[in-house]
Short mmCIF file of C-alpha atoms in Angstrom, two decimals:
data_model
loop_
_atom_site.label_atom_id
_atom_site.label_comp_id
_atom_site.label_asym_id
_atom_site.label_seq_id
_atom_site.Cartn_x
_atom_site.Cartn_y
_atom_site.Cartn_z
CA UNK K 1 -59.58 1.04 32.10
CA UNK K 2 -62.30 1.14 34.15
CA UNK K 3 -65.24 4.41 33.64
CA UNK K 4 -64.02 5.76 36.99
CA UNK K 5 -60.14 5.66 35.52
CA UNK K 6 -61.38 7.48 32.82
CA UNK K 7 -63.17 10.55 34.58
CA UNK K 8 -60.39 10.54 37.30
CA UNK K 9 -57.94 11.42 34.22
CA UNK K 10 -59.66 13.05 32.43
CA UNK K 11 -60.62 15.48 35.12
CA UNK K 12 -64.77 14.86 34.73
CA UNK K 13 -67.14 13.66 37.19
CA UNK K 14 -67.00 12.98 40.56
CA UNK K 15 -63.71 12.27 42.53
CA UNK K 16 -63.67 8.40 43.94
CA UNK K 17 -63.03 8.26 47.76
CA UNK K 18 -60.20 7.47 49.50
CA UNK K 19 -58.83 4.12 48.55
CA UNK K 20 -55.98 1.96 48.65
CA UNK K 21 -53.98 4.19 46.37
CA UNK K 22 -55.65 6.87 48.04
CA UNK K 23 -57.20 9.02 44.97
CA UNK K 24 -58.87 11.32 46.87
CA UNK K 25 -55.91 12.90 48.31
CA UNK K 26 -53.17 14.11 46.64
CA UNK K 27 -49.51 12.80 46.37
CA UNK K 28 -46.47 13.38 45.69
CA UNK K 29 -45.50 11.00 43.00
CA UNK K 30 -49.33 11.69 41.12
CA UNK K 31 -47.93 15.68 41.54
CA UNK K 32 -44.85 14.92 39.82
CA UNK K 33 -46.49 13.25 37.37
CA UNK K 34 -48.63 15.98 36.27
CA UNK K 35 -45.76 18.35 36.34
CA UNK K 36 -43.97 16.27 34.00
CA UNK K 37 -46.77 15.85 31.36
CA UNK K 38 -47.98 12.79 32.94
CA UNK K 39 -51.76 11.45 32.81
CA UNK K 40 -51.67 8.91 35.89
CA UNK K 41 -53.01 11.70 38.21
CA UNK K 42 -56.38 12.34 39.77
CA UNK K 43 -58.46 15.82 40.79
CA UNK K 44 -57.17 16.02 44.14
CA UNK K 45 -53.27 15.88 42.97
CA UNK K 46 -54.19 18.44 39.65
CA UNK K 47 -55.83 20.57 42.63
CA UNK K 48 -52.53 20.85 44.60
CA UNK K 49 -50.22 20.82 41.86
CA UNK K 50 -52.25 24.37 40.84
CA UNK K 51 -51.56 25.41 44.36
CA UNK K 52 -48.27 24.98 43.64
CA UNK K 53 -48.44 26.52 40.15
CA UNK K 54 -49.31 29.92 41.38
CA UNK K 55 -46.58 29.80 44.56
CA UNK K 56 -43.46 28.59 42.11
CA UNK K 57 -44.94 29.23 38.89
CA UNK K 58 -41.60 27.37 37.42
CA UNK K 59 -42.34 24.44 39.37
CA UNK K 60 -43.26 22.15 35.81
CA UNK K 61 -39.89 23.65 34.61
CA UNK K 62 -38.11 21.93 37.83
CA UNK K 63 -39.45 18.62 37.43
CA UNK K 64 -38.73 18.67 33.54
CA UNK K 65 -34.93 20.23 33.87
CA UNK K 66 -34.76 17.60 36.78
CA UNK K 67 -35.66 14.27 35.05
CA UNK K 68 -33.34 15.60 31.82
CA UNK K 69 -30.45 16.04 33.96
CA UNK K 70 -31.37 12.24 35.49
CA UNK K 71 -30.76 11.18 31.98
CA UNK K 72 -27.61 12.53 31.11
CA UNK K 73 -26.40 11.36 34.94
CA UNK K 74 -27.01 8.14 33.68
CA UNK K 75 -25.87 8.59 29.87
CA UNK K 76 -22.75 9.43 31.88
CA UNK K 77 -21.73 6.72 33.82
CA UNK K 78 -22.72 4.30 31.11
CA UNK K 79 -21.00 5.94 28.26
CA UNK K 80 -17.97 7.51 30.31
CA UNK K 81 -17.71 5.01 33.53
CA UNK K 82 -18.05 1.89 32.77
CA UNK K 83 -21.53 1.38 35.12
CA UNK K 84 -23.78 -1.39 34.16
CA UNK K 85 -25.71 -1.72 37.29
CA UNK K 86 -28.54 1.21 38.53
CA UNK K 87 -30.13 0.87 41.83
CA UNK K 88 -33.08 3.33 41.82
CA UNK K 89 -34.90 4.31 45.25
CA UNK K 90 -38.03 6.17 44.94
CA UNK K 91 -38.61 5.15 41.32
CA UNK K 92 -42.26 7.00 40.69
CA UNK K 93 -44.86 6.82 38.23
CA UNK K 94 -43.06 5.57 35.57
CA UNK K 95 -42.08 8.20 32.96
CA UNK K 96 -40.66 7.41 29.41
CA UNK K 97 -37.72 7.01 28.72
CA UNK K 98 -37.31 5.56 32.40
CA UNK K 99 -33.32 4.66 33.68
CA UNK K 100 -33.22 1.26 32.55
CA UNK K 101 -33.94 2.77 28.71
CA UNK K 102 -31.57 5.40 29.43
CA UNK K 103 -28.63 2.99 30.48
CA UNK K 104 -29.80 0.12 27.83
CA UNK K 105 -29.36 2.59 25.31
CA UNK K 106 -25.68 2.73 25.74
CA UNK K 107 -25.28 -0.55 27.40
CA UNK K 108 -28.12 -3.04 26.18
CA UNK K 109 -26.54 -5.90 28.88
CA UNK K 110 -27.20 -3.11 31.94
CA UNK K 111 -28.88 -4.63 34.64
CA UNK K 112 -31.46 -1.87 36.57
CA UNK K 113 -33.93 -2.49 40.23
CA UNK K 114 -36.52 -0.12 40.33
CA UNK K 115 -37.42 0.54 44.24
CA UNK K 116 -40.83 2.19 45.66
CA UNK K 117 -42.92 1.85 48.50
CA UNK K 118 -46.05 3.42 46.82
CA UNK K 119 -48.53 1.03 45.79
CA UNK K 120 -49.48 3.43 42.86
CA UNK K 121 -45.93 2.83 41.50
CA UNK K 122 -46.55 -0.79 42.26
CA UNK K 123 -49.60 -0.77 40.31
CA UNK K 124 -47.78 0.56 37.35
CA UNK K 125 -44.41 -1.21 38.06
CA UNK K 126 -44.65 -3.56 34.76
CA UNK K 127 -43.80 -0.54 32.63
CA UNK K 128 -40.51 -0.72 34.54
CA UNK K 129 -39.92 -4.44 33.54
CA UNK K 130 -39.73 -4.29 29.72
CA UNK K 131 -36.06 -4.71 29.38
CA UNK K 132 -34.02 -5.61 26.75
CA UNK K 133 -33.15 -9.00 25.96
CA UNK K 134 -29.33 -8.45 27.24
CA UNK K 135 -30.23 -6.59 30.18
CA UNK K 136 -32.39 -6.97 33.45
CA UNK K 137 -34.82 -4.97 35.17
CA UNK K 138 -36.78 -5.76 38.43
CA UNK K 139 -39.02 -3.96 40.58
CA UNK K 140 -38.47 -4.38 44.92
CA UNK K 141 -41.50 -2.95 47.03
CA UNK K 142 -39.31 -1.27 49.24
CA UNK K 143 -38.87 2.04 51.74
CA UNK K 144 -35.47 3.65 51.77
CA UNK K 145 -36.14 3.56 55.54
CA UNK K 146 -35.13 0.00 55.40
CA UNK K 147 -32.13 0.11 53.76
CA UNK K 148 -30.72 -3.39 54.69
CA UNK K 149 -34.11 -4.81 53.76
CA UNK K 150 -34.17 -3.07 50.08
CA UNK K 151 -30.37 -4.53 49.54
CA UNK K 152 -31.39 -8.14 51.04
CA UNK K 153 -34.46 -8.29 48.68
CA UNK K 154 -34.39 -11.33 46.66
CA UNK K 155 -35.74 -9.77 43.88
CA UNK K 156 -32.91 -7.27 44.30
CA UNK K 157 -30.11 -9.41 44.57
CA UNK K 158 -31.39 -11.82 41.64
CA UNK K 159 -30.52 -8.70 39.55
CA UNK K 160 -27.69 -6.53 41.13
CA UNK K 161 -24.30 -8.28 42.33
CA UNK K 162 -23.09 -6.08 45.24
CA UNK K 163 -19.68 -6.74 45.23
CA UNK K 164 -19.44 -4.97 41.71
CA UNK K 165 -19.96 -1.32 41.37
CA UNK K 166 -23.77 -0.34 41.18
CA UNK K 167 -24.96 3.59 40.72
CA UNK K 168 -27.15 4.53 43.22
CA UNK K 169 -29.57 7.05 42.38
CA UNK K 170 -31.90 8.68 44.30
CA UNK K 171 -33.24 11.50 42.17
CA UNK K 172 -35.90 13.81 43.83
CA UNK K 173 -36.43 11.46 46.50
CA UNK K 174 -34.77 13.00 49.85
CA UNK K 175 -36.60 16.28 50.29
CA UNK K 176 -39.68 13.83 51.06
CA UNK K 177 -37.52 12.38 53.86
CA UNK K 178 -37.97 15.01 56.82
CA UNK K 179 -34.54 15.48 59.52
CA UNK K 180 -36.25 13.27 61.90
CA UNK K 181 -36.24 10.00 59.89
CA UNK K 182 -32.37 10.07 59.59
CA UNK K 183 -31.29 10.81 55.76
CA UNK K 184 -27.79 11.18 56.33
CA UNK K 185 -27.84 7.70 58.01
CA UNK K 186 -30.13 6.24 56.09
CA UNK K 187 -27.66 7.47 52.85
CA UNK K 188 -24.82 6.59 54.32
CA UNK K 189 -26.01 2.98 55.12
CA UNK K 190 -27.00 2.55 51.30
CA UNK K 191 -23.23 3.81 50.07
CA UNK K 192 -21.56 1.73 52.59
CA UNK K 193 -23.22 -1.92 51.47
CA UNK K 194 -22.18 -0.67 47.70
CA UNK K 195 -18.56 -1.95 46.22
CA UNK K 196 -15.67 0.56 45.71
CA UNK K 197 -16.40 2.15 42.51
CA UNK K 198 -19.97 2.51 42.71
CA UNK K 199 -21.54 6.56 42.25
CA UNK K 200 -24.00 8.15 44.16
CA UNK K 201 -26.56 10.16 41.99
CA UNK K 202 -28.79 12.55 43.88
CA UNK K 203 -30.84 15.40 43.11
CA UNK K 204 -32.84 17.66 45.85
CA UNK K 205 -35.08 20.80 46.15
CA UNK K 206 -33.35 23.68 47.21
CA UNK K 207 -34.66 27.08 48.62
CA UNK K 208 -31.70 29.10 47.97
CA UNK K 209 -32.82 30.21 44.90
CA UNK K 210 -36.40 31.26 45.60
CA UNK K 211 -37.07 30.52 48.96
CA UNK K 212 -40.45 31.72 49.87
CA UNK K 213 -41.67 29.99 46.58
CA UNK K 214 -40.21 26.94 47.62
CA UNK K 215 -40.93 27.42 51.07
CA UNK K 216 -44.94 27.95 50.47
CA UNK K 217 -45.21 25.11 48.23
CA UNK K 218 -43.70 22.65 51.44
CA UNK K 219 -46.47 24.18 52.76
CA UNK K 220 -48.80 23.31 50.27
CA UNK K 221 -47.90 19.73 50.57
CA UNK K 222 -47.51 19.66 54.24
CA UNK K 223 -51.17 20.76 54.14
CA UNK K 224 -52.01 17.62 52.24
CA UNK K 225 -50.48 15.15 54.51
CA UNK K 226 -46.89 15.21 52.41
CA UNK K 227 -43.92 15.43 54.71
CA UNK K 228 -39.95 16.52 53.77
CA UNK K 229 -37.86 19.24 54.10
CA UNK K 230 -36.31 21.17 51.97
CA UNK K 231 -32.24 21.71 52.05
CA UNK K 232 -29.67 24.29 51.42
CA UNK K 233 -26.96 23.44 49.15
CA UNK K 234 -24.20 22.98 52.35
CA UNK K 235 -27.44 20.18 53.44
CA UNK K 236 -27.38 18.81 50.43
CA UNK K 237 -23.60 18.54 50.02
CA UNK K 238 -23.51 16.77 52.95
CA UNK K 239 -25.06 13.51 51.91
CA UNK K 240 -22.25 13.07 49.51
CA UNK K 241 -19.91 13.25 52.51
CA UNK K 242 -16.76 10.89 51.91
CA UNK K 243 -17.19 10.57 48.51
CA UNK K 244 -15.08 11.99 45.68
CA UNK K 245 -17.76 14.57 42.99
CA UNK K 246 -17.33 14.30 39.64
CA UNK K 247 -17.23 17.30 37.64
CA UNK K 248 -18.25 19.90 38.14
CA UNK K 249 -19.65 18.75 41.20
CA UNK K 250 -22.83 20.04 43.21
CA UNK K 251 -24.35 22.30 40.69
CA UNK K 252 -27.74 23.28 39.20
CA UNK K 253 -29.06 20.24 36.89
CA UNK K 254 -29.22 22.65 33.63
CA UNK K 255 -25.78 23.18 34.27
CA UNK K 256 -24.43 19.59 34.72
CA UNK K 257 -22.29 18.59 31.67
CA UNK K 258 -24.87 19.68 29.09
CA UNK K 259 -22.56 18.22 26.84
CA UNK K 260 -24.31 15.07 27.57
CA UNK K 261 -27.89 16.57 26.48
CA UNK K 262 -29.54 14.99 23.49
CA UNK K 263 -32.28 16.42 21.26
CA UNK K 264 -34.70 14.35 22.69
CA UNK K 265 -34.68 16.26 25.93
CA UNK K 266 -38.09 18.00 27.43
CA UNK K 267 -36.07 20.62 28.18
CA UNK K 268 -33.40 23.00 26.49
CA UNK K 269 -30.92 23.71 29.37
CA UNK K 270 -29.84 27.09 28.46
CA UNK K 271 -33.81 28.48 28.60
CA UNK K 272 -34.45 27.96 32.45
CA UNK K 273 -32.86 29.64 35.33
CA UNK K 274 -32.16 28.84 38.76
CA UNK K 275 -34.80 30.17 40.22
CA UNK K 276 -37.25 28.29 38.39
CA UNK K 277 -35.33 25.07 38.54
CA UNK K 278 -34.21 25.53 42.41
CA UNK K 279 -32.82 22.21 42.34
CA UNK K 280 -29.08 20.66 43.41
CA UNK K 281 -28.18 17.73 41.83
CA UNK K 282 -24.56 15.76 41.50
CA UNK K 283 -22.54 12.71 40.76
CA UNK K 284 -19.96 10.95 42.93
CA UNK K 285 -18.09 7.92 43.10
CA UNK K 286 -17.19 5.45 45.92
CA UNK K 287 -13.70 5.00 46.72
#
């Protein structure tokens, strides 16, 4: 690591200028980072994540309740459904245990494509590679703007084999996706190239809860050049629109089948509530 790594990590000296993973302005996958614990951030996301801080002050709880209920999503379908294939859009920094240790722990043959556009989680993307022996992992430089490009991705289909179920997750990704760039399509186009069988996992900010914390901290990252939009739960429902949930549907992520949690979890699900976590999240399958 480089002296300028160090100080941009550490929080010391000066800030580097923009560059091509654009340190001197903050983002959203540094943010989430920091909020879960992480040290791949740099001053200018630590500045805006404290903005943050003091609009939703359980905004660090969210992320953590969020990535613990990703885990027992996927504990789920590999202990209780048979999946052994994870397609993951808008993978992030990547944060141990990623999906791909989640699902090899119960299935060590699972096969898992990690899919960003952000050259930060590029830079970082061999973290995301270290699969079992049994398994596969693979990373796709992608944009779930381009669907049909992600699924035609050699890399991709190397990996995946799309006429067998596949679990599609796109945890904390959609609220970065603002009305005008067509989720619902752009959803809808992923589920429909998947096989019959196949589960939709998908977890979004919410301000029904809390909404003028969560609506000053869009605010917050509006300001820094961040766009999305943040959903009610009937908005968030909708992208699971033909599909059949499984229990106990659309709910908050500290109360999805805790009977999945393991010790090992960042967070206790019984100590947070929904105000801090202000977060949908649910599981269905394809039919």
């Amino acid at each position: 690591m480089t002296a300028q790594g160090v100080a941009s990590q550490t929080g010391s000296g000066p800030e580097p200028p923009n560059t091509p993973l654009n340190q001197g302005r903050p983002h959203s996958a540094r943010m989430y980072d920091y909020f879960l614990g992480g040290k791949d951030n740099y001053v200018a996301d630590r500045e805006a994540a404290a903005k943050v801080l003091t609009l939703w002050p359980g905004v660090m709880i969210a992320a953590r309740t969020n990535r613990a209920w990703m885990h027992r999503a996927i504990r789920f379908l590999a202990a209780e459904r048979g999946i052994r294939q994870f397609l993951d859009i808008g993978t992030g920094i990547p944060t141990r245990p990623n999906l791909h240790e989640v699902a090899q722990g119960i299935a060590p043959e699972a096969r898992v494509v990690y899919v960003d556009n952000d050259p930060i989680v590029l830079a970082h993307a061999q973290a995301l590679l270290k699969s079992r022996p049994e398994g596969r992992t693979a990373y796709v430089h992608g944009d779930i703007t381009e669907p049909e490009t992600v699924l035609a991705s050699p890399d991709l289909t190397e990996v995946l084999d799309l006429s067998q179920p596949v679990a599609l997750s796109l945890v904390s990704l959609l609220h970065f996706v603002p009305d005008e760039w067509g989720p619902y399509d752009l959803v809808q186009r992923l589920v429909d190239a998947l096989a019959p069988g196949s589960f939709l996992v998908l977890s979004h900010i919410t301000p029904d809860f809390d909404p003028e914390a969560t609506q000053k901290t869009v605010q917050v990252y509006h300001s820094g050049g961040i766009q999305g939009k943040i959903r009610t739960r009937d908005e968030v429902e909708r992208f699971f629109t033909g599909l059949e949930m499984v229990e106990p549907g659309l709910e908050v992520p500290h109360r999805w089948r805790t009977d999945l949690a393991e010790t090992d979890s960042h967070v206790e699900t019984g100590d947070v509530t929904d105000e801090e976590v202000s977060f949908w999240a649910g599981v269905a399958q394809k039919s």
